[in-house]
PDB file of C-alpha atoms and ligand atoms in Angstrom:
ATOM      1  CA  MET A   5      56.410 -39.859  12.513  1.00 98.00           C
ATOM      2  CA  ARG A   6      57.811 -36.958  10.531  1.00 98.00           C
ATOM      3  CA  LEU A   7      56.396 -36.561   7.025  1.00 98.00           C
ATOM      4  CA  CYS A   8      57.749 -34.237   4.392  1.00 98.00           C
ATOM      5  CA  ARG A   9      57.038 -33.446   0.778  1.00 98.00           C
ATOM      6  CA  TYR A  10      60.072 -32.861  -1.378  1.00 98.00           C
ATOM      7  CA  ASP A  11      61.568 -32.515  -4.844  1.00 98.00           C
ATOM      8  CA  ASN A  12      58.910 -33.125  -7.495  1.00 97.00           C
ATOM      9  CA  ASP A  13      55.942 -33.807  -5.161  1.00 98.00           C
ATOM     10  CA  LYS A  14      57.443 -36.845  -3.422  1.00 98.00           C
ATOM     11  CA  LEU A  15      56.341 -37.965   0.034  1.00 98.00           C
ATOM     12  CA  GLY A  16      59.031 -38.826   2.552  1.00 98.00           C
ATOM     13  CA  VAL A  17      59.414 -40.007   6.111  1.00 98.00           C
ATOM     14  CA  VAL A  18      62.175 -38.168   7.946  1.00 98.00           C
ATOM     15  CA  ILE A  19      64.287 -40.402  10.191  1.00 97.00           C
ATOM     16  CA  GLY A  20      67.230 -38.635  11.774  1.00 96.00           C
ATOM     17  CA  ALA A  21      68.857 -36.556   9.049  1.00 96.00           C
ATOM     18  CA  ASN A  22      67.530 -38.717   6.192  1.00 98.00           C
ATOM     19  CA  VAL A  23      64.413 -38.777   4.021  1.00 98.00           C
ATOM     20  CA  HIS A  24      62.924 -42.157   3.094  1.00 98.00           C
ATOM     21  CA  ASP A  25      60.799 -42.198  -0.041  1.00 98.00           C
ATOM     22  CA  VAL A  26      57.202 -43.349   0.531  1.00 98.00           C
ATOM     23  CA  THR A  27      55.726 -41.734  -2.573  1.00 98.00           C
ATOM     24  CA  LYS A  28      54.054 -45.015  -3.523  1.00 98.00           C
ATOM     25  CA  ALA A  29      51.754 -44.652  -0.514  1.00 98.00           C
ATOM     26  CA  GLN A  30      50.893 -41.126  -1.566  1.00 98.00           C
ATOM     27  CA  ASP A  31      50.108 -42.297  -5.107  1.00 98.00           C
ATOM     28  CA  GLU A  32      47.778 -45.004  -3.850  1.00 98.00           C
ATOM     29  CA  ILE A  33      46.029 -42.731  -1.356  1.00 98.00           C
ATOM     30  CA  ARG A  34      45.509 -39.986  -3.912  1.00 98.00           C
ATOM     31  CA  ALA A  35      44.252 -42.425  -6.557  1.00 98.00           C
ATOM     32  CA  LYS A  36      41.487 -43.548  -4.215  1.00 97.00           C
ATOM     33  CA  ALA A  37      40.544 -40.050  -3.013  1.00 97.00           C
ATOM     34  CA  ARG A  38      37.436 -38.326  -4.296  1.00 96.00           C
ATOM     35  CA  TYR A  39      38.208 -35.292  -6.410  1.00 95.00           C
ATOM     36  CA  ASP A  40      35.581 -33.257  -4.568  1.00 96.00           C
ATOM     37  CA  MET A  41      36.852 -34.096  -1.106  1.00 96.00           C
ATOM     38  CA  LYS A  42      37.580 -31.163   1.157  1.00 96.00           C
ATOM     39  CA  GLY A  43      40.996 -31.409   2.676  1.00 96.00           C
ATOM     40  CA  ASP A  44      44.214 -33.262   2.016  1.00 98.00           C
ATOM     41  CA  ALA A  45      43.916 -36.933   1.079  1.00 98.00           C
ATOM     42  CA  VAL A  46      47.230 -37.996   2.633  1.00 98.00           C
ATOM     43  CA  ILE A  47      46.531 -36.362   5.997  1.00 98.00           C
ATOM     44  CA  ALA A  48      42.983 -37.777   5.961  1.00 98.00           C
ATOM     45  CA  ALA A  49      44.344 -41.282   5.297  1.00 98.00           C
ATOM     46  CA  LEU A  50      46.977 -41.240   8.045  1.00 98.00           C
ATOM     47  CA  PRO A  51      44.974 -43.100  10.707  1.00 97.00           C
ATOM     48  CA  GLU A  52      44.582 -46.010   8.254  1.00 97.00           C
ATOM     49  CA  TRP A  53      47.961 -45.753   6.527  1.00 98.00           C
ATOM     50  CA  ARG A  54      50.408 -44.780   9.207  1.00 98.00           C
ATOM     51  CA  GLY A  55      51.639 -48.295   9.991  1.00 98.00           C
ATOM     52  CA  LYS A  56      52.083 -49.110   6.308  1.00 98.00           C
ATOM     53  CA  ILE A  57      53.945 -45.860   5.662  1.00 98.00           C
ATOM     54  CA  GLU A  58      56.295 -46.531   8.575  1.00 98.00           C
ATOM     55  CA  ASP A  59      57.000 -50.035   7.244  1.00 98.00           C
ATOM     56  CA  MET A  60      57.661 -48.683   3.754  1.00 98.00           C
ATOM     57  CA  ALA A  61      60.057 -46.091   5.184  1.00 98.00           C
ATOM     58  CA  LYS A  62      62.070 -48.758   6.970  1.00 96.00           C
ATOM     59  CA  SER A  63      62.779 -50.597   3.727  1.00 95.00           C
ATOM     60  CA  ALA A  64      63.253 -47.493   1.554  1.00 95.00           C
ATOM     61  CA  PRO A  65      66.824 -46.221   1.226  1.00 92.00           C
ATOM     62  CA  GLY A  66      67.374 -42.864   2.891  1.00 95.00           C
ATOM     63  CA  LYS A  67      68.951 -39.781   1.412  1.00 97.00           C
ATOM     64  CA  PRO A  68      70.162 -36.726   3.312  1.00 98.00           C
ATOM     65  CA  LEU A  69      67.461 -34.193   4.081  1.00 96.00           C
ATOM     66  CA  SER A  70      69.980 -31.518   3.125  1.00 95.00           C
ATOM     67  CA  SER A  71      70.079 -32.873  -0.442  1.00 97.00           C
ATOM     68  CA  VAL A  72      66.343 -32.528  -1.187  1.00 98.00           C
ATOM     69  CA  LYS A  73      64.117 -29.557  -2.001  1.00 98.00           C
ATOM     70  CA  LEU A  74      61.581 -29.296   0.793  1.00 98.00           C
ATOM     71  CA  LEU A  75      58.006 -28.395  -0.150  1.00 98.00           C
ATOM     72  CA  ALA A  76      55.156 -27.611   2.225  1.00 98.00           C
ATOM     73  CA  PRO A  77      54.293 -30.829   4.080  1.00 98.00           C
ATOM     74  CA  VAL A  78      50.560 -30.550   3.294  1.00 98.00           C
ATOM     75  CA  ALA A  79      49.744 -30.463  -0.418  1.00 97.00           C
ATOM     76  CA  ARG A  80      46.104 -29.401  -0.344  1.00 96.00           C
ATOM     77  CA  PRO A  81      44.830 -27.726   2.813  1.00 97.00           C
ATOM     78  CA  SER A  82      41.156 -26.785   2.383  1.00 97.00           C
ATOM     79  CA  LYS A  83      41.949 -23.614   4.274  1.00 98.00           C
ATOM     80  CA  VAL A  84      44.737 -21.806   6.069  1.00 98.00           C
ATOM     81  CA  MET A  85      43.534 -20.234   9.306  1.00 98.00           C
ATOM     82  CA  ALA A  86      45.573 -17.763  11.328  1.00 98.00           C
ATOM     83  CA  ALA A  87      45.243 -16.181  14.748  1.00 96.00           C
ATOM     84  CA  PRO A  88      46.030 -12.474  15.057  1.00 94.00           C
ATOM     85  CA  THR A  89      47.030 -10.739  18.298  1.00 87.00           C
ATOM     86  CA  ASN A  90      47.495 -13.953  20.240  1.00 92.00           C
ATOM     87  CA  TYR A  91      50.605 -13.089  22.305  1.00 90.00           C
ATOM     88  CA  GLN A  92      50.447 -10.189  24.780  1.00 87.00           C
ATOM     89  CA  LYS A  93      53.975  -8.935  24.057  1.00 87.00           C
ATOM     90  CA  HIS A  94      53.277  -8.785  20.308  1.00 88.00           C
ATOM     91  CA  ILE A  95      50.091  -6.794  20.958  1.00 86.00           C
ATOM     92  CA  ALA A  96      52.188  -4.418  23.072  1.00 86.00           C
ATOM     93  CA  GLU A  97      54.898  -3.938  20.433  1.00 89.00           C
ATOM     94  CA  MET A  98      52.331  -3.203  17.715  1.00 87.00           C
ATOM     95  CA  ALA A  99      50.460  -0.786  19.990  1.00 84.00           C
ATOM     96  CA  ALA A 100      53.734   1.055  20.651  1.00 87.00           C
ATOM     97  CA  ARG A 101      54.353   1.445  16.924  1.00 84.00           C
ATOM     98  CA  ARG A 102      50.898   2.858  16.360  1.00 76.00           C
ATOM     99  CA  ALA A 103      51.495   5.355  19.133  1.00 75.00           C
ATOM    100  CA  ASP A 104      54.621   6.402  17.197  1.00 71.00           C
ATOM    101  CA  GLY A 105      52.537   6.907  14.070  1.00 66.00           C
ATOM    102  CA  GLN A 106      54.434   4.168  12.219  1.00 64.00           C
ATOM    103  CA  HIS A 107      51.280   2.471  11.004  1.00 57.00           C
ATOM    104  CA  ALA A 108      48.111   3.838   9.477  1.00 52.00           C
ATOM    105  CA  MET A 109      46.008   1.440  11.464  1.00 50.00           C
ATOM    106  CA  PRO A 110      43.394   1.721  14.173  1.00 46.00           C
ATOM    107  CA  ASN A 111      44.819   2.805  17.481  1.00 43.00           C
ATOM    108  CA  THR A 112      43.765  -0.259  19.381  1.00 48.00           C
ATOM    109  CA  SER A 113      44.590  -3.890  18.806  1.00 47.00           C
ATOM    110  CA  PRO A 114      41.362  -5.826  19.108  1.00 52.00           C
ATOM    111  CA  LYS A 115      41.469  -8.904  21.246  1.00 79.00           C
ATOM    112  CA  ILE A 116      41.320 -12.071  19.214  1.00 85.00           C
ATOM    113  CA  LEU A 117      37.792 -12.982  20.291  1.00 86.00           C
ATOM    114  CA  GLN A 118      36.514  -9.703  18.891  1.00 85.00           C
ATOM    115  CA  ALA A 119      38.845  -9.624  15.891  1.00 87.00           C
ATOM    116  CA  GLY A 120      38.252 -13.249  14.942  1.00 93.00           C
ATOM    117  CA  ILE A 121      40.804 -15.292  13.121  1.00 95.00           C
ATOM    118  CA  PHE A 122      41.670 -14.616   9.482  1.00 97.00           C
ATOM    119  CA  LEU A 123      42.367 -16.764   6.445  1.00 98.00           C
ATOM    120  CA  LYS A 124      45.499 -16.785   4.306  1.00 98.00           C
ATOM    121  CA  ALA A 125      45.237 -17.934   0.691  1.00 98.00           C
ATOM    122  CA  ASN A 126      46.175 -21.581   0.148  1.00 97.00           C
ATOM    123  CA  SER A 127      48.250 -20.427  -2.819  1.00 97.00           C
ATOM    124  CA  ALA A 128      50.566 -18.558  -0.418  1.00 98.00           C
ATOM    125  CA  VAL A 129      51.763 -21.817   1.168  1.00 98.00           C
ATOM    126  CA  VAL A 130      55.329 -22.835   0.261  1.00 98.00           C
ATOM    127  CA  GLY A 131      58.057 -25.072   1.612  1.00 98.00           C
ATOM    128  CA  GLY A 132      61.512 -23.989   2.704  1.00 98.00           C
ATOM    129  CA  SER A 133      63.180 -24.616  -0.652  1.00 98.00           C
ATOM    130  CA  GLU A 134      60.789 -22.317  -2.489  1.00 98.00           C
ATOM    131  CA  GLY A 135      61.777 -19.054  -0.819  1.00 98.00           C
ATOM    132  CA  VAL A 136      59.688 -15.962  -0.183  1.00 98.00           C
ATOM    133  CA  PRO A 137      59.350 -13.612  -3.187  1.00 98.00           C
ATOM    134  CA  LEU A 138      58.870 -10.322  -1.354  1.00 98.00           C
ATOM    135  CA  ARG A 139      56.589  -7.696  -2.864  1.00 96.00           C
ATOM    136  CA  PHE A 140      56.138  -4.006  -1.973  1.00 94.00           C
ATOM    137  CA  PRO A 141      59.672  -2.585  -1.560  1.00 94.00           C
ATOM    138  CA  GLU A 142      58.004   0.591  -0.247  1.00 94.00           C
ATOM    139  CA  ARG A 143      56.332  -1.262   2.607  1.00 95.00           C
ATOM    140  CA  LEU A 144      57.523  -2.935   5.741  1.00 96.00           C
ATOM    141  CA  ASN A 145      57.639  -6.699   5.109  1.00 97.00           C
ATOM    142  CA  GLU A 146      57.988  -8.728   8.283  1.00 97.00           C
ATOM    143  CA  HIS A 147      58.345 -12.288   9.520  1.00 98.00           C
ATOM    144  CA  GLU A 148      55.974 -13.710  12.102  1.00 98.00           C
ATOM    145  CA  ALA A 149      57.232 -16.951  13.670  1.00 98.00           C
ATOM    146  CA  GLU A 150      54.364 -19.277  14.488  1.00 98.00           C
ATOM    147  CA  ILE A 151      53.688 -22.829  15.615  1.00 98.00           C
ATOM    148  CA  ILE A 152      51.278 -24.526  13.222  1.00 98.00           C
ATOM    149  CA  VAL A 153      48.544 -27.030  13.947  1.00 98.00           C
ATOM    150  CA  VAL A 154      47.562 -29.468  11.198  1.00 98.00           C
ATOM    151  CA  ILE A 155      43.983 -30.713  11.515  1.00 98.00           C
ATOM    152  CA  GLY A 156      43.556 -34.477  11.178  1.00 98.00           C
ATOM    153  CA  LYS A 157      39.832 -35.128  11.355  1.00 97.00           C
ATOM    154  CA  GLU A 158      36.680 -33.403  10.116  1.00 98.00           C
ATOM    155  CA  GLY A 159      34.821 -31.591  12.871  1.00 98.00           C
ATOM    156  CA  THR A 160      32.631 -28.648  13.738  1.00 98.00           C
ATOM    157  CA  ASN A 161      31.680 -27.082  17.086  1.00 98.00           C
ATOM    158  CA  ILE A 162      34.575 -28.902  18.736  1.00 98.00           C
ATOM    159  CA  PRO A 163      34.785 -28.291  22.508  1.00 97.00           C
ATOM    160  CA  ALA A 164      38.229 -27.283  23.792  1.00 96.00           C
ATOM    161  CA  GLU A 165      38.577 -30.439  25.871  1.00 97.00           C
ATOM    162  CA  LYS A 166      38.167 -32.597  22.748  1.00 98.00           C
ATOM    163  CA  ALA A 167      40.293 -30.381  20.481  1.00 98.00           C
ATOM    164  CA  LEU A 168      43.407 -32.552  20.380  1.00 98.00           C
ATOM    165  CA  ASP A 169      41.335 -35.471  19.009  1.00 98.00           C
ATOM    166  CA  TYR A 170      41.130 -33.391  15.822  1.00 98.00           C
ATOM    167  CA  VAL A 171      44.851 -32.669  15.508  1.00 98.00           C
ATOM    168  CA  ALA A 172      47.003 -34.720  13.127  1.00 98.00           C
ATOM    169  CA  GLY A 173      50.208 -32.965  14.125  1.00 98.00           C
ATOM    170  CA  TYR A 174      52.293 -29.838  14.093  1.00 98.00           C
ATOM    171  CA  SER A 175      54.702 -27.866  11.970  1.00 98.00           C
ATOM    172  CA  LEU A 176      56.530 -24.551  11.891  1.00 98.00           C
ATOM    173  CA  GLY A 177      55.331 -21.584   9.890  1.00 98.00           C
ATOM    174  CA  LEU A 178      55.984 -17.992   8.950  1.00 98.00           C
ATOM    175  CA  ASP A 179      53.015 -15.671   8.667  1.00 98.00           C
ATOM    176  CA  MET A 180      54.801 -13.287   6.326  1.00 98.00           C
ATOM    177  CA  THR A 181      53.198  -9.867   6.329  1.00 97.00           C
ATOM    178  CA  ALA A 182      53.273  -6.720   4.233  1.00 97.00           C
ATOM    179  CA  ARG A 183      52.252  -4.040   6.741  1.00 95.00           C
ATOM    180  CA  GLY A 184      49.510  -1.631   5.752  1.00 94.00           C
ATOM    181  CA  GLY A 185      45.980  -0.563   6.433  1.00 92.00           C
ATOM    182  CA  GLU A 186      44.164  -3.186   4.379  1.00 94.00           C
ATOM    183  CA  ASP A 187      42.518  -6.349   5.603  1.00 94.00           C
ATOM    184  CA  ARG A 188      44.956  -8.952   6.955  1.00 95.00           C
ATOM    185  CA  SER A 189      43.921 -11.629   4.470  1.00 95.00           C
ATOM    186  CA  PHE A 190      44.845  -9.266   1.633  1.00 96.00           C
ATOM    187  CA  ARG A 191      48.326  -8.374   2.902  1.00 97.00           C
ATOM    188  CA  LYS A 192      49.279 -11.814   4.194  1.00 98.00           C
ATOM    189  CA  SER A 193      48.263 -13.867   1.156  1.00 98.00           C
ATOM    190  CA  CYS A 194      50.920 -12.828  -1.355  1.00 98.00           C
ATOM    191  CA  ASP A 195      52.596 -15.771  -3.093  1.00 98.00           C
ATOM    192  CA  GLY A 196      55.043 -17.397  -0.715  1.00 98.00           C
ATOM    193  CA  TYR A 197      53.833 -15.469   2.348  1.00 98.00           C
ATOM    194  CA  ALA A 198      52.924 -18.700   4.177  1.00 98.00           C
ATOM    195  CA  PRO A 199      56.038 -20.913   4.458  1.00 98.00           C
ATOM    196  CA  VAL A 200      55.402 -24.193   6.300  1.00 98.00           C
ATOM    197  CA  GLY A 201      57.877 -26.914   7.225  1.00 97.00           C
ATOM    198  CA  PRO A 202      60.422 -28.390   7.268  1.00 98.00           C
ATOM    199  CA  TRP A 203      58.128 -31.358   7.851  1.00 98.00           C
ATOM    200  CA  PHE A 204      54.925 -32.235   9.660  1.00 97.00           C
ATOM    201  CA  VAL A 205      55.249 -34.206  12.889  1.00 98.00           C
ATOM    202  CA  THR A 206      52.411 -36.404  14.105  1.00 98.00           C
ATOM    203  CA  ALA A 207      50.770 -35.333  17.349  1.00 98.00           C
ATOM    204  CA  ASP A 208      52.192 -38.235  19.395  1.00 98.00           C
ATOM    205  CA  GLU A 209      55.668 -36.644  19.227  1.00 98.00           C
ATOM    206  CA  ILE A 210      54.542 -33.407  20.914  1.00 98.00           C
ATOM    207  CA  ALA A 211      53.706 -33.958  24.579  1.00 96.00           C
ATOM    208  CA  ASP A 212      52.008 -30.585  25.057  1.00 97.00           C
ATOM    209  CA  PRO A 213      51.310 -28.179  22.172  1.00 98.00           C
ATOM    210  CA  ASN A 214      50.831 -25.418  24.723  1.00 97.00           C
ATOM    211  CA  ASN A 215      54.455 -25.708  25.798  1.00 97.00           C
ATOM    212  CA  ILE A 216      56.654 -25.545  22.690  1.00 98.00           C
ATOM    213  CA  ASP A 217      59.817 -23.437  22.547  1.00 98.00           C
ATOM    214  CA  PHE A 218      60.673 -21.710  19.299  1.00 98.00           C
ATOM    215  CA  GLU A 219      63.198 -19.150  18.102  1.00 98.00           C
ATOM    216  CA  LEU A 220      63.528 -17.199  14.877  1.00 98.00           C
ATOM    217  CA  THR A 221      66.712 -15.699  13.505  1.00 98.00           C
ATOM    218  CA  VAL A 222      67.348 -13.457  10.506  1.00 98.00           C
ATOM    219  CA  ASN A 223      70.867 -13.836   9.099  1.00 98.00           C
ATOM    220  CA  GLY A 224      71.844 -15.556  12.336  1.00 98.00           C
ATOM    221  CA  GLU A 225      70.540 -12.816  14.648  1.00 98.00           C
ATOM    222  CA  THR A 226      67.793 -13.781  17.107  1.00 98.00           C
ATOM    223  CA  LYS A 227      64.599 -11.774  16.565  1.00 98.00           C
ATOM    224  CA  GLN A 228      61.808 -13.826  18.116  1.00 98.00           C
ATOM    225  CA  LYS A 229      62.015 -16.279  21.004  1.00 98.00           C
ATOM    226  CA  SER A 230      59.004 -17.589  22.824  1.00 97.00           C
ATOM    227  CA  ASN A 231      56.951 -20.556  23.940  1.00 97.00           C
ATOM    228  CA  THR A 232      53.350 -21.451  23.124  1.00 97.00           C
ATOM    229  CA  SER A 233      52.619 -21.290  26.867  1.00 95.00           C
ATOM    230  CA  ASP A 234      52.348 -17.522  26.206  1.00 94.00           C
ATOM    231  CA  LEU A 235      49.454 -17.941  23.738  1.00 94.00           C
ATOM    232  CA  ILE A 236      46.375 -15.928  24.752  1.00 92.00           C
ATOM    233  CA  LEU A 237      44.026 -18.491  23.172  1.00 93.00           C
ATOM    234  CA  ASN A 238      45.861 -21.774  23.476  1.00 94.00           C
ATOM    235  CA  VAL A 239      45.779 -24.561  20.892  1.00 97.00           C
ATOM    236  CA  HIS A 240      42.652 -26.135  22.396  1.00 96.00           C
ATOM    237  CA  GLN A 241      40.794 -22.816  22.517  1.00 95.00           C
ATOM    238  CA  LEU A 242      41.885 -21.852  18.994  1.00 96.00           C
ATOM    239  CA  ILE A 243      40.357 -25.044  17.619  1.00 97.00           C
ATOM    240  CA  GLU A 244      37.157 -24.523  19.587  1.00 97.00           C
ATOM    241  CA  PHE A 245      36.927 -20.931  18.317  1.00 96.00           C
ATOM    242  CA  ALA A 246      37.551 -21.685  14.629  1.00 97.00           C
ATOM    243  CA  SER A 247      35.223 -24.678  14.590  1.00 98.00           C
ATOM    244  CA  LYS A 248      32.323 -22.508  15.788  1.00 97.00           C
ATOM    245  CA  PHE A 249      32.514 -20.794  12.419  1.00 97.00           C
ATOM    246  CA  TYR A 250      34.017 -23.399  10.094  1.00 97.00           C
ATOM    247  CA  THR A 251      34.012 -27.124   9.660  1.00 98.00           C
ATOM    248  CA  LEU A 252      37.641 -28.174  10.008  1.00 98.00           C
ATOM    249  CA  TYR A 253      38.978 -30.718   7.519  1.00 98.00           C
ATOM    250  CA  PRO A 254      42.008 -33.012   7.511  1.00 98.00           C
ATOM    251  CA  GLY A 255      45.025 -31.060   6.313  1.00 98.00           C
ATOM    252  CA  ASP A 256      43.677 -27.660   7.337  1.00 98.00           C
ATOM    253  CA  ILE A 257      46.545 -25.498   8.545  1.00 98.00           C
ATOM    254  CA  TYR A 258      46.245 -23.233  11.572  1.00 98.00           C
ATOM    255  CA  PHE A 259      48.819 -20.508  12.328  1.00 98.00           C
ATOM    256  CA  THR A 260      48.555 -19.995  16.073  1.00 97.00           C
ATOM    257  CA  GLY A 261      49.891 -16.428  16.310  1.00 96.00           C
ATOM    258  CA  THR A 262      53.224 -14.690  16.661  1.00 96.00           C
ATOM    259  CA  PRO A 263      55.098 -13.455  19.719  1.00 96.00           C
ATOM    260  CA  ASP A 264      56.990 -10.160  19.928  1.00 95.00           C
ATOM    261  CA  GLY A 265      60.115  -9.463  17.904  1.00 96.00           C
ATOM    262  CA  VAL A 266      58.629  -9.252  14.400  1.00 97.00           C
ATOM    263  CA  SER A 267      61.088  -7.395  12.173  1.00 97.00           C
ATOM    264  CA  LYS A 268      61.789  -6.206   8.671  1.00 97.00           C
ATOM    265  CA  VAL A 269      63.097  -8.531   5.979  1.00 98.00           C
ATOM    266  CA  VAL A 270      64.434  -7.631   2.550  1.00 98.00           C
ATOM    267  CA  PRO A 271      65.594  -9.670  -0.447  1.00 98.00           C
ATOM    268  CA  GLY A 272      68.717 -11.652   0.429  1.00 98.00           C
ATOM    269  CA  ASP A 273      67.760 -12.250   4.056  1.00 98.00           C
ATOM    270  CA  SER A 274      67.863 -15.804   5.431  1.00 98.00           C
ATOM    271  CA  ILE A 275      65.191 -16.703   7.963  1.00 98.00           C
ATOM    272  CA  SER A 276      65.490 -19.684  10.289  1.00 98.00           C
ATOM    273  CA  LEU A 277      62.724 -20.827  12.614  1.00 98.00           C
ATOM    274  CA  LYS A 278      63.941 -23.461  15.029  1.00 98.00           C
ATOM    275  CA  SER A 279      61.946 -25.367  17.601  1.00 98.00           C
ATOM    276  CA  VAL A 280      62.097 -28.581  19.551  1.00 97.00           C
ATOM    277  CA  GLU A 281      63.841 -31.526  17.867  1.00 97.00           C
ATOM    278  CA  ALA A 282      60.553 -33.113  16.697  1.00 98.00           C
ATOM    279  CA  LEU A 283      59.655 -29.965  14.764  1.00 98.00           C
ATOM    280  CA  GLY A 284      63.124 -29.252  13.393  1.00 98.00           C
ATOM    281  CA  GLU A 285      64.163 -26.070  11.641  1.00 98.00           C
ATOM    282  CA  LEU A 286      62.384 -24.221   8.851  1.00 98.00           C
ATOM    283  CA  LYS A 287      64.954 -22.378   6.746  1.00 98.00           C
ATOM    284  CA  ILE A 288      63.969 -20.031   3.954  1.00 98.00           C
ATOM    285  CA  GLU A 289      65.488 -17.269   1.828  1.00 98.00           C
ATOM    286  CA  CYS A 290      63.828 -13.988   0.930  1.00 98.00           C
ATOM    287  CA  ARG A 291      64.201 -12.681  -2.614  1.00 98.00           C
ATOM    288  CA  ALA A 292      62.764  -9.862  -4.685  1.00 98.00           C
ATOM    289  CA  GLY A 293      59.293 -10.750  -5.943  1.00 97.00           C
ATOM    290  CA  VAL A 294      59.016  -7.661  -8.114  1.00 95.00           C
ATOM    291  CA  GLU A 295      61.356  -6.105 -10.649  1.00 92.00           C
ATOM    292  CA  GLY A 296      63.568  -3.217  -9.680  1.00 88.00           C
ATOM    293  CA  TRP A 297      63.996  -3.988  -5.983  1.00 88.00           C
TER     294      TRP A 297
HETATM  295 MN1   MN B  26      50.482 -13.930  12.478  1.00 50.96          MN
END
């Protein structure tokens, strides 16, 4: 099942090129959810509600996906985790830049197990229709194409071999980045620097999360093209690693890392991240987020 959020906080099931309105399910789920719950009520309720939502979608009239404003498919992640330096070729390209003196950063790229993962602010999460308001004209702003895991069940100290039991599904994401010497969380948490979408697909539609093709273009030109089989820590290991430090909650979002090919974007650029049919295509426009750009 492919679930999206759209227009004014509606919930939809995507079937083919149409969205079917199941907002009534969302209303009921949210009304019953505790205010102090950690995580996203709709994602948490999916095991119980999935059949009902699918039935509702069948009887709800569809409207073209292209006619709606897509929001991020998860409304309230308790946290947004992200893996740095998780593709060898991306580590190599960043190391080459440092050797050129392009970045005021340490001269070595720490391996992910030493570097740890980092967190992006929840308030940076947007859907495709919202665009990316770029800040820092004087800096290098770049796209990082990433496959996203959406956690489905609360868990801590999850062993790798059980990791997929805790996955609700997958999505596409951009770990937008203003390059600089500060902490990652600081530079990667600007408003709109965490686009997610176009929808969220339940785990049953992805046979192997460690074998997903994806390709990113800017204004139609291919910049990044890879497969999650090149991940250094794969999806199972990423979940094991994060859950040693954090309890994972339904709706938590996990950026799995970017391959090589990251490149500069400026206001006016159109980014497209395309993957397998079940994940679709995340399209988003960059615009100036500060005056005078
Ligand atoms: Mn990244």
